[in-house]
Amino acid sequence: MPALEIPDPLALARALIQRPSVTPEDAGALGVLQTALEGLGFVCERMPFEEPGAAPVDNLYARFGTGAPHFCFAGHTDVVPARDPEAWSSPPFAAETTDGALWGRGAADMKGAIAAFVAGAGAAIASGTCAGSISLLITGDEEGPAINGTRKMLAALAARGEGFDHCLVGEPTNPDALGDMIKIGRRGSANFILTVTGQSGHVGYPHLARSPLPPTLTLLNALLAEPLDDGFEGFQPSNLELTTIDVGNEVENLIPGAAEARFNVRFNPNWTGASLDAHIRARLDAALASLRRDGDDPLRYDLKVRVSGEAYLTSPGPFTDLVQESVAAETGRRPELSTTGGTSDARFIRQYAEVVEFGLVGKTMHKTNEHVAIADIEALSRIYAGLLERYFAAFASAPRTSTPGASAPRAATQAGAP
């Protein structure tokens, strides 16, 4: 039997970047990945999903082996748009290599890490250290609405009784240098639309109208007057950020009938999406009551909320120790365990398995001239290979309290509302 040919992570990263897979377009990126994985013996399955109101998305699930323990790499091949390509030093999808770096949209977030997944898994398979299963869960819908991607893949796998024990998401977690940081949790995210309705009228006859604008400011100030909390162990305080206030009024002498404000709350495990929603409504109700006039006052508000992810925490333990050891063995630095930053698809995965995030340096993600050091891509592939070796050595013989690869969702580590 010929020796297994492990893909070069740089060449694979370049091939992936050259496919302009701006959400929800795939542009052939999953095909490139599937070819590389099938060459290593992975069984690949496309998992397309669609539903009304959201663009159809293609996804890829690939698995090597059938036994336990089952380790999963998760990530996304979709990227954000490359705005103003003329401002780039090289075309954003050319994947040029200069000055020791790979340049292009998705280099950091996260096609470079996906290429390192494949090379690391290939090294583990070639060395014979894969005493279980390795899988890749790759979506094309992470940078978009995240409706037809990871969470539907997880649900479909669970429905047929397939799951995994531990997962690593390859998001660019390092602030400055490879080995800085591992994400073991994230704050949740909730998007709110507040609509305040009054009564439109002529600006010269304000007594015949009920402007929604001053009340909107009063309601928003009520939300901003006090912090949501003082933080949670290992997490930043929850914060509310206004993103827009609109009335759509193009007429100079018209008091508008309604005003809309949008805001986002990044919340720590002091809250669930439901308890946060209830708390926001209670503050708004109290503020509105102070504004109501005697008689038939038309002033009212409507609040819509979309929780895109709950807060979660993977408690430090044997799995996080293994990831830290694998990073330190390659970089000489033991990375910090952190919960900072935005959201990722780990918010869905945490319901099914222990999950952490570790990838490349994220300084240039989503920016013009996104790039990563070539040496970091190569080092990351070695980190992933070392992690797999340690993982199978540690968990292949470790006793379990549940069925390997159990598909039932697990409870998140999360406190109640304050």
Short mmCIF file of C-alpha atoms in Angstrom, two decimals:
data_model
loop_
_atom_site.label_atom_id
_atom_site.label_comp_id
_atom_site.label_asym_id
_atom_site.label_seq_id
_atom_site.Cartn_x
_atom_site.Cartn_y
_atom_site.Cartn_z
CA MET A 1 0.00 0.00 0.00
CA PRO A 2 1.47 3.40 -0.94
CA ALA A 3 2.26 5.83 1.87
CA LEU A 4 -0.51 8.24 2.75
CA GLU A 5 0.01 11.62 1.09
CA ILE A 6 -0.75 14.33 3.63
CA PRO A 7 -1.92 17.58 2.01
CA ASP A 8 0.36 20.57 2.36
CA PRO A 9 -1.57 23.01 4.58
CA LEU A 10 -0.36 26.10 2.73
CA ALA A 11 -1.31 24.72 -0.68
CA LEU A 12 -4.72 23.67 0.62
CA ALA A 13 -5.31 27.04 2.30
CA ARG A 14 -4.46 28.80 -0.97
CA ALA A 15 -6.84 26.57 -2.93
CA LEU A 16 -9.63 27.33 -0.45
CA ILE A 17 -9.04 31.09 -0.50
CA GLN A 18 -9.13 31.08 -4.29
CA ARG A 19 -12.78 30.00 -4.07
CA PRO A 20 -14.69 33.24 -3.29
CA SER A 21 -17.16 31.60 -0.94
CA VAL A 22 -18.88 34.72 0.35
CA THR A 23 -21.92 33.65 2.39
CA PRO A 24 -24.06 31.87 1.23
CA GLU A 25 -22.09 31.00 -1.95
CA ASP A 26 -19.83 27.96 -1.84
CA ALA A 27 -17.91 28.71 -5.07
CA GLY A 28 -16.35 25.23 -4.99
CA ALA A 29 -14.64 25.54 -1.60
CA LEU A 30 -16.32 22.48 -0.12
CA GLY A 31 -15.37 20.48 -3.20
CA VAL A 32 -11.71 21.35 -2.70
CA LEU A 33 -11.95 20.27 0.93
CA GLN A 34 -13.84 17.08 0.14
CA THR A 35 -11.25 15.99 -2.40
CA ALA A 36 -8.45 16.46 0.13
CA LEU A 37 -10.32 14.56 2.84
CA GLU A 38 -11.33 11.66 0.62
CA GLY A 39 -7.66 11.29 -0.26
CA LEU A 40 -7.04 10.60 3.44
CA GLY A 41 -9.81 8.01 3.69
CA PHE A 42 -12.59 10.20 5.11
CA VAL A 43 -16.17 9.38 4.21
CA CYS A 44 -17.70 12.65 3.08
CA GLU A 45 -21.32 13.73 3.05
CA ARG A 46 -22.81 16.95 1.73
CA MET A 47 -25.55 18.31 3.97
CA PRO A 48 -27.48 21.08 2.19
CA PHE A 49 -30.29 22.85 4.02
CA GLU A 50 -32.81 25.52 3.15
CA GLU A 51 -35.92 27.07 4.59
CA PRO A 52 -38.22 29.95 3.64
CA GLY A 53 -36.71 33.35 4.25
CA ALA A 54 -33.11 32.15 4.26
CA ALA A 55 -30.69 31.32 1.47
CA PRO A 56 -29.96 27.62 0.85
CA VAL A 57 -26.56 26.57 2.16
CA ASP A 58 -24.31 23.62 1.42
CA ASN A 59 -22.32 22.00 4.24
CA LEU A 60 -19.85 19.14 4.58
CA TYR A 61 -19.55 16.39 7.16
CA ALA A 62 -16.55 14.07 6.89
CA ARG A 63 -15.58 11.21 9.18
CA PHE A 64 -12.63 8.86 9.47
CA GLY A 65 -13.21 5.78 11.57
CA THR A 66 -16.30 4.48 13.33
CA GLY A 67 -15.12 3.89 16.87
CA ALA A 68 -14.81 5.88 20.07
CA PRO A 69 -13.59 8.29 21.19
CA HIS A 70 -14.76 10.66 18.51
CA PHE A 71 -12.97 13.98 18.04
CA CYS A 72 -14.50 16.66 15.80
CA PHE A 73 -12.94 19.68 14.10
CA ALA A 74 -15.58 22.32 13.30
CA GLY A 75 -15.39 25.40 11.15
CA HIS A 76 -16.67 27.32 8.15
CA THR A 77 -15.57 27.90 4.58
CA ASP A 78 -17.80 30.93 4.05
CA VAL A 79 -16.23 34.37 4.34
CA VAL A 80 -17.36 37.97 4.67
CA PRO A 81 -17.28 40.13 1.50
CA ALA A 82 -13.98 41.68 0.43
CA ARG A 83 -15.13 45.29 0.35
CA ASP A 84 -13.23 47.72 -1.88
CA PRO A 85 -10.91 45.17 -3.55
CA GLU A 86 -8.89 48.02 -5.07
CA ALA A 87 -7.70 48.86 -1.57
CA TRP A 88 -6.09 45.43 -1.18
CA SER A 89 -2.38 45.07 -1.84
CA SER A 90 -3.22 41.96 -3.89
CA PRO A 91 -6.58 40.64 -5.15
CA PRO A 92 -8.53 39.34 -2.13
CA PHE A 93 -9.08 35.90 -3.64
CA ALA A 94 -5.70 35.46 -5.31
CA ALA A 95 -4.16 33.86 -2.20
CA GLU A 96 -0.73 35.35 -2.84
CA THR A 97 2.24 34.55 -0.62
CA THR A 98 4.64 37.42 0.06
CA ASP A 99 6.70 38.56 3.03
CA GLY A 100 6.25 35.21 4.75
CA ALA A 101 2.47 35.55 4.82
CA LEU A 102 -0.58 34.21 3.03
CA TRP A 103 -2.87 37.03 1.90
CA GLY A 104 -6.56 36.84 1.09
CA ARG A 105 -10.09 36.87 2.38
CA GLY A 106 -10.49 33.95 4.76
CA ALA A 107 -6.78 33.43 5.44
CA ALA A 108 -7.32 34.02 9.16
CA ASP A 109 -11.06 33.40 9.40
CA MET A 110 -10.83 30.54 8.85
CA LYS A 111 -9.59 28.75 5.75
CA GLY A 112 -6.05 28.63 7.08
CA ALA A 113 -7.23 26.70 10.13
CA ILE A 114 -9.35 24.34 8.03
CA ALA A 115 -6.28 23.49 5.96
CA ALA A 116 -4.45 22.84 9.24
CA PHE A 117 -7.33 20.56 10.33
CA VAL A 118 -6.78 18.39 7.28
CA ALA A 119 -2.99 18.29 7.55
CA GLY A 120 -3.14 17.57 11.29
CA ALA A 121 -5.70 14.81 10.85
CA GLY A 122 -3.67 13.35 8.00
CA ALA A 123 -0.57 13.23 10.19
CA ALA A 124 -2.50 11.46 12.97
CA ILE A 125 -3.93 8.92 10.54
CA ALA A 126 -0.55 8.30 8.91
CA SER A 127 1.13 7.75 12.28
CA GLY A 128 -1.50 5.26 13.39
CA THR A 129 -2.47 7.28 16.48
CA CYS A 130 -6.15 7.56 15.51
CA ALA A 131 -7.60 5.08 18.02
CA GLY A 132 -11.17 6.14 17.38
CA SER A 133 -12.80 8.60 14.98
CA ILE A 134 -11.93 12.02 13.56
CA SER A 135 -14.53 14.16 11.87
CA LEU A 136 -14.84 17.58 10.28
CA LEU A 137 -18.08 19.54 10.57
CA ILE A 138 -17.82 22.35 8.03
CA THR A 139 -20.55 24.87 7.29
CA GLY A 140 -21.05 27.52 4.63
CA ASP A 141 -23.31 29.63 6.87
CA GLU A 142 -21.28 30.89 9.82
CA GLU A 143 -20.68 34.46 8.67
CA GLY A 144 -24.33 34.84 7.68
CA PRO A 145 -27.57 34.17 9.55
CA ALA A 146 -26.34 30.75 10.78
CA ILE A 147 -29.73 29.21 10.05
CA ASN A 148 -28.90 26.50 7.51
CA GLY A 149 -25.49 25.50 8.81
CA THR A 150 -23.98 24.03 11.95
CA ARG A 151 -27.07 23.79 14.12
CA LYS A 152 -29.04 21.95 11.43
CA MET A 153 -26.11 19.64 10.80
CA LEU A 154 -25.91 18.83 14.50
CA ALA A 155 -29.63 18.16 14.71
CA ALA A 156 -29.54 15.91 11.63
CA LEU A 157 -26.60 13.92 13.00
CA ALA A 158 -28.27 13.57 16.39
CA ALA A 159 -31.49 12.37 14.75
CA ARG A 160 -29.64 9.43 13.29
CA GLY A 161 -27.79 8.71 16.52
CA GLU A 162 -24.42 10.13 15.53
CA GLY A 163 -22.45 12.49 17.71
CA PHE A 164 -18.95 13.18 18.99
CA ASP A 165 -17.25 13.43 22.35
CA HIS A 166 -15.13 16.56 22.03
CA CYS A 167 -14.81 19.35 19.51
CA LEU A 168 -12.38 22.08 18.53
CA VAL A 169 -13.53 25.06 16.48
CA GLY A 170 -10.79 26.68 14.43
CA GLU A 171 -11.73 30.33 14.92
CA PRO A 172 -8.81 32.80 15.01
CA THR A 173 -8.57 33.04 18.79
CA ASN A 174 -5.08 34.48 19.21
CA PRO A 175 -4.83 38.27 19.66
CA ASP A 176 -1.17 38.74 18.79
CA ALA A 177 0.76 35.47 18.41
CA LEU A 178 0.00 31.80 17.92
CA GLY A 179 -0.33 30.30 21.37
CA ASP A 180 -1.85 33.33 23.10
CA MET A 181 -5.39 32.20 23.77
CA ILE A 182 -7.93 29.38 23.76
CA LYS A 183 -11.60 30.26 23.96
CA ILE A 184 -13.49 28.09 26.42
CA GLY A 185 -16.71 30.09 26.42
CA ARG A 186 -18.51 33.00 24.85
CA ARG A 187 -21.07 35.53 25.89
CA GLY A 188 -24.50 35.10 24.39
CA SER A 189 -25.90 37.52 21.85
CA ALA A 190 -29.41 38.96 21.58
CA ASN A 191 -30.63 41.46 18.99
CA PHE A 192 -33.56 43.70 19.89
CA ILE A 193 -35.83 45.91 17.76
CA LEU A 194 -37.70 48.52 19.80
CA THR A 195 -40.54 50.33 18.03
CA VAL A 196 -42.12 53.27 19.85
CA THR A 197 -45.45 54.44 18.44
CA GLY A 198 -47.11 57.79 19.05
CA GLN A 199 -49.31 59.94 16.82
CA SER A 200 -48.07 61.76 13.73
CA GLY A 201 -49.01 65.35 13.11
CA HIS A 202 -47.93 68.82 12.01
CA VAL A 203 -44.93 70.35 13.78
CA GLY A 204 -46.90 73.60 14.14
CA TYR A 205 -49.64 71.80 16.12
CA PRO A 206 -47.75 69.54 18.51
CA HIS A 207 -50.71 69.40 20.91
CA LEU A 208 -52.55 67.41 18.23
CA ALA A 209 -49.73 64.89 17.89
CA ARG A 210 -47.71 62.56 20.13
CA SER A 211 -44.10 62.49 19.02
CA PRO A 212 -42.40 59.13 19.66
CA LEU A 213 -38.91 60.64 19.60
CA PRO A 214 -38.47 62.01 23.15
CA PRO A 215 -40.12 58.89 24.63
CA THR A 216 -37.77 56.70 22.57
CA LEU A 217 -34.80 58.51 24.06
CA THR A 218 -36.28 58.14 27.56
CA LEU A 219 -36.80 54.40 27.08
CA LEU A 220 -33.29 53.91 25.74
CA ASN A 221 -31.79 55.95 28.57
CA ALA A 222 -33.66 53.73 31.02
CA LEU A 223 -31.93 50.71 29.49
CA LEU A 224 -28.54 52.39 29.62
CA ALA A 225 -28.87 53.98 33.06
CA GLU A 226 -27.69 50.94 35.00
CA PRO A 227 -25.34 48.11 34.01
CA LEU A 228 -26.92 44.75 33.40
CA ASP A 229 -24.49 43.08 35.79
CA ASP A 230 -20.98 43.34 37.21
CA GLY A 231 -19.65 40.35 35.32
CA PHE A 232 -19.54 36.61 35.86
CA GLU A 233 -16.53 34.54 36.86
CA GLY A 234 -14.31 34.33 33.79
CA PHE A 235 -16.58 36.61 31.74
CA GLN A 236 -16.80 40.29 30.92
CA PRO A 237 -19.87 42.21 32.14
CA SER A 238 -22.91 42.01 29.91
CA ASN A 239 -23.23 45.10 27.73
CA LEU A 240 -25.97 46.75 25.70
CA GLU A 241 -24.93 48.62 22.57
CA LEU A 242 -27.25 50.78 20.47
CA THR A 243 -26.78 50.16 16.76
CA THR A 244 -29.32 52.51 15.15
CA ILE A 245 -32.25 54.89 15.79
CA ASP A 246 -34.49 55.59 12.80
CA VAL A 247 -37.74 57.34 11.94
CA GLY A 248 -37.42 57.44 8.15
CA ASN A 249 -38.78 60.99 8.11
CA GLU A 250 -37.97 62.95 4.96
CA VAL A 251 -40.49 65.75 5.63
CA GLU A 252 -39.45 68.88 7.55
CA ASN A 253 -42.83 69.73 9.03
CA LEU A 254 -44.05 66.29 10.05
CA ILE A 255 -43.94 64.80 13.53
CA PRO A 256 -43.37 61.09 12.84
CA GLY A 257 -45.77 58.49 14.10
CA ALA A 258 -43.18 55.88 15.07
CA ALA A 259 -39.49 55.51 15.81
CA GLU A 260 -37.38 52.39 15.71
CA ALA A 261 -34.24 51.64 17.68
CA ARG A 262 -32.07 48.54 17.44
CA PHE A 263 -29.59 47.31 19.98
CA ASN A 264 -27.50 44.25 20.73
CA VAL A 265 -26.76 42.73 24.11
CA ARG A 266 -23.75 40.50 24.66
CA PHE A 267 -24.60 38.66 27.86
CA ASN A 268 -22.64 36.46 30.24
CA PRO A 269 -24.04 33.38 32.06
CA ASN A 270 -25.85 35.59 34.58
CA TRP A 271 -28.58 35.57 31.95
CA THR A 272 -30.40 33.37 29.53
CA GLY A 273 -31.95 34.86 26.42
CA ALA A 274 -35.39 34.52 28.04
CA SER A 275 -34.45 36.10 31.38
CA LEU A 276 -32.67 38.96 29.61
CA ASP A 277 -35.73 39.61 27.44
CA ALA A 278 -37.94 39.73 30.53
CA HIS A 279 -35.54 42.12 32.29
CA ILE A 280 -35.40 44.49 29.30
CA ARG A 281 -39.21 44.56 29.06
CA ALA A 282 -39.54 45.29 32.78
CA ARG A 283 -37.24 48.31 32.44
CA LEU A 284 -39.16 49.53 29.40
CA ASP A 285 -42.52 49.07 31.11
CA ALA A 286 -41.40 51.15 34.09
CA ALA A 287 -40.04 53.91 31.85
CA LEU A 288 -43.17 53.95 29.69
CA ALA A 289 -45.43 54.20 32.74
CA SER A 290 -43.63 57.38 33.79
CA LEU A 291 -44.37 58.93 30.38
CA ARG A 292 -48.04 58.07 30.00
CA ARG A 293 -50.44 61.00 30.00
CA ASP A 294 -53.87 61.02 31.51
CA GLY A 295 -56.61 59.99 29.16
CA ASP A 296 -56.27 58.11 25.91
CA ASP A 297 -52.53 58.24 25.31
CA PRO A 298 -51.48 56.52 22.03
CA LEU A 299 -47.89 56.05 23.24
CA ARG A 300 -46.82 52.42 23.30
CA TYR A 301 -43.87 50.23 22.41
CA ASP A 302 -43.27 46.90 20.72
CA LEU A 303 -40.14 44.83 21.28
CA LYS A 304 -38.86 42.02 19.08
CA VAL A 305 -35.88 39.88 20.11
CA ARG A 306 -33.74 37.33 18.32
CA VAL A 307 -31.31 35.36 20.49
CA SER A 308 -28.54 34.16 18.20
CA GLY A 309 -26.75 32.23 20.92
CA GLU A 310 -26.77 31.59 24.65
CA ALA A 311 -23.74 32.13 26.84
CA TYR A 312 -21.72 29.00 27.49
CA LEU A 313 -18.63 27.85 29.35
CA THR A 314 -16.56 24.70 28.96
CA SER A 315 -15.13 24.22 32.42
CA PRO A 316 -11.35 23.77 32.60
CA GLY A 317 -10.44 20.11 32.94
CA PRO A 318 -8.74 17.21 31.16
CA PHE A 319 -9.82 18.31 27.67
CA THR A 320 -8.77 21.95 28.00
CA ASP A 321 -5.51 20.76 29.59
CA LEU A 322 -4.78 18.62 26.52
CA VAL A 323 -5.34 21.55 24.18
CA GLN A 324 -3.10 23.80 26.27
CA GLU A 325 -0.37 21.15 26.38
CA SER A 326 -0.51 20.67 22.62
CA VAL A 327 -0.19 24.39 21.98
CA ALA A 328 2.60 24.81 24.50
CA ALA A 329 4.55 21.90 23.02
CA GLU A 330 4.72 23.69 19.68
CA THR A 331 4.89 27.37 20.68
CA GLY A 332 6.56 27.26 24.09
CA ARG A 333 3.66 29.25 25.57
CA ARG A 334 0.75 27.92 27.59
CA PRO A 335 -2.27 29.79 26.22
CA GLU A 336 -4.71 31.72 28.35
CA LEU A 337 -8.21 30.28 28.73
CA SER A 338 -10.60 33.06 27.77
CA THR A 339 -14.26 33.87 27.13
CA THR A 340 -13.72 37.22 25.39
CA GLY A 341 -14.82 38.21 21.92
CA GLY A 342 -17.88 37.66 19.78
CA THR A 343 -19.91 34.58 19.02
CA SER A 344 -19.08 31.48 17.01
CA ASP A 345 -20.76 28.21 16.05
CA ALA A 346 -19.44 26.79 19.31
CA ARG A 347 -22.65 28.25 20.75
CA PHE A 348 -24.52 25.44 18.98
CA ILE A 349 -21.94 22.71 19.47
CA ARG A 350 -21.77 23.20 23.25
CA GLN A 351 -25.23 21.59 23.49
CA TYR A 352 -23.80 18.29 22.20
CA ALA A 353 -20.18 18.02 23.39
CA GLU A 354 -17.36 19.75 25.21
CA VAL A 355 -16.02 22.40 22.86
CA VAL A 356 -13.12 24.85 22.75
CA GLU A 357 -11.84 27.21 20.09
CA PHE A 358 -8.26 27.59 18.89
CA GLY A 359 -6.98 28.79 15.54
CA LEU A 360 -4.73 31.40 13.99
CA VAL A 361 -3.99 35.01 14.89
CA GLY A 362 -7.08 37.15 14.36
CA LYS A 363 -5.61 40.65 14.01
CA THR A 364 -6.63 41.02 10.36
CA MET A 365 -9.82 38.96 10.19
CA HIS A 366 -12.61 40.71 8.24
CA LYS A 367 -10.19 43.53 7.37
CA THR A 368 -8.71 44.73 4.10
CA ASN A 369 -5.47 42.81 3.45
CA GLU A 370 -6.41 39.91 5.69
CA HIS A 371 -3.37 37.68 6.11
CA VAL A 372 -1.62 35.15 8.34
CA ALA A 373 1.95 34.03 8.73
CA ILE A 374 2.75 30.94 6.66
CA ALA A 375 4.78 29.61 9.57
CA ASP A 376 1.68 29.84 11.76
CA ILE A 377 -0.40 27.72 9.38
CA GLU A 378 2.28 25.05 9.40
CA ALA A 379 2.68 25.24 13.19
CA LEU A 380 -1.08 25.05 13.68
CA SER A 381 -1.24 21.83 11.67
CA ARG A 382 1.41 20.36 13.98
CA ILE A 383 -0.53 21.54 17.04
CA TYR A 384 -3.66 19.80 15.76
CA ALA A 385 -1.70 16.62 15.00
CA GLY A 386 -0.18 16.66 18.48
CA LEU A 387 -3.57 17.26 20.03
CA LEU A 388 -5.04 14.23 18.27
CA GLU A 389 -2.14 12.07 19.45
CA ARG A 390 -2.61 13.20 23.06
CA TYR A 391 -6.39 12.97 22.80
CA PHE A 392 -6.53 9.36 21.68
CA ALA A 393 -3.84 8.38 24.18
CA ALA A 394 -5.81 9.97 27.01
CA PHE A 395 -9.42 9.24 26.12
CA ALA A 396 -9.26 5.91 24.29
CA SER A 397 -8.80 4.11 27.60
CA ALA A 398 -10.54 6.61 29.89
CA PRO A 399 -13.81 5.49 31.51
CA ARG A 400 -16.91 7.31 30.32
CA THR A 401 -20.11 8.15 32.10
CA SER A 402 -22.08 8.22 28.86
CA THR A 403 -22.15 6.43 25.55
CA PRO A 404 -19.25 7.48 23.27
CA GLY A 405 -20.46 9.91 20.66
CA ALA A 406 -23.83 10.24 22.38
CA SER A 407 -26.12 12.36 20.30
CA ALA A 408 -28.40 13.75 22.99
CA PRO A 409 -27.90 17.48 23.66
CA ARG A 410 -26.01 18.22 26.87
CA ALA A 411 -26.81 20.93 29.39
CA ALA A 412 -24.78 24.10 29.19
CA THR A 413 -22.74 25.30 32.14
CA GLN A 414 -24.84 28.33 32.90
CA ALA A 415 -26.14 30.19 35.91
CA GLY A 416 -29.57 31.68 36.31
CA ALA A 417 -30.47 35.34 36.00
CA PRO A 418 -29.41 37.66 38.83
#
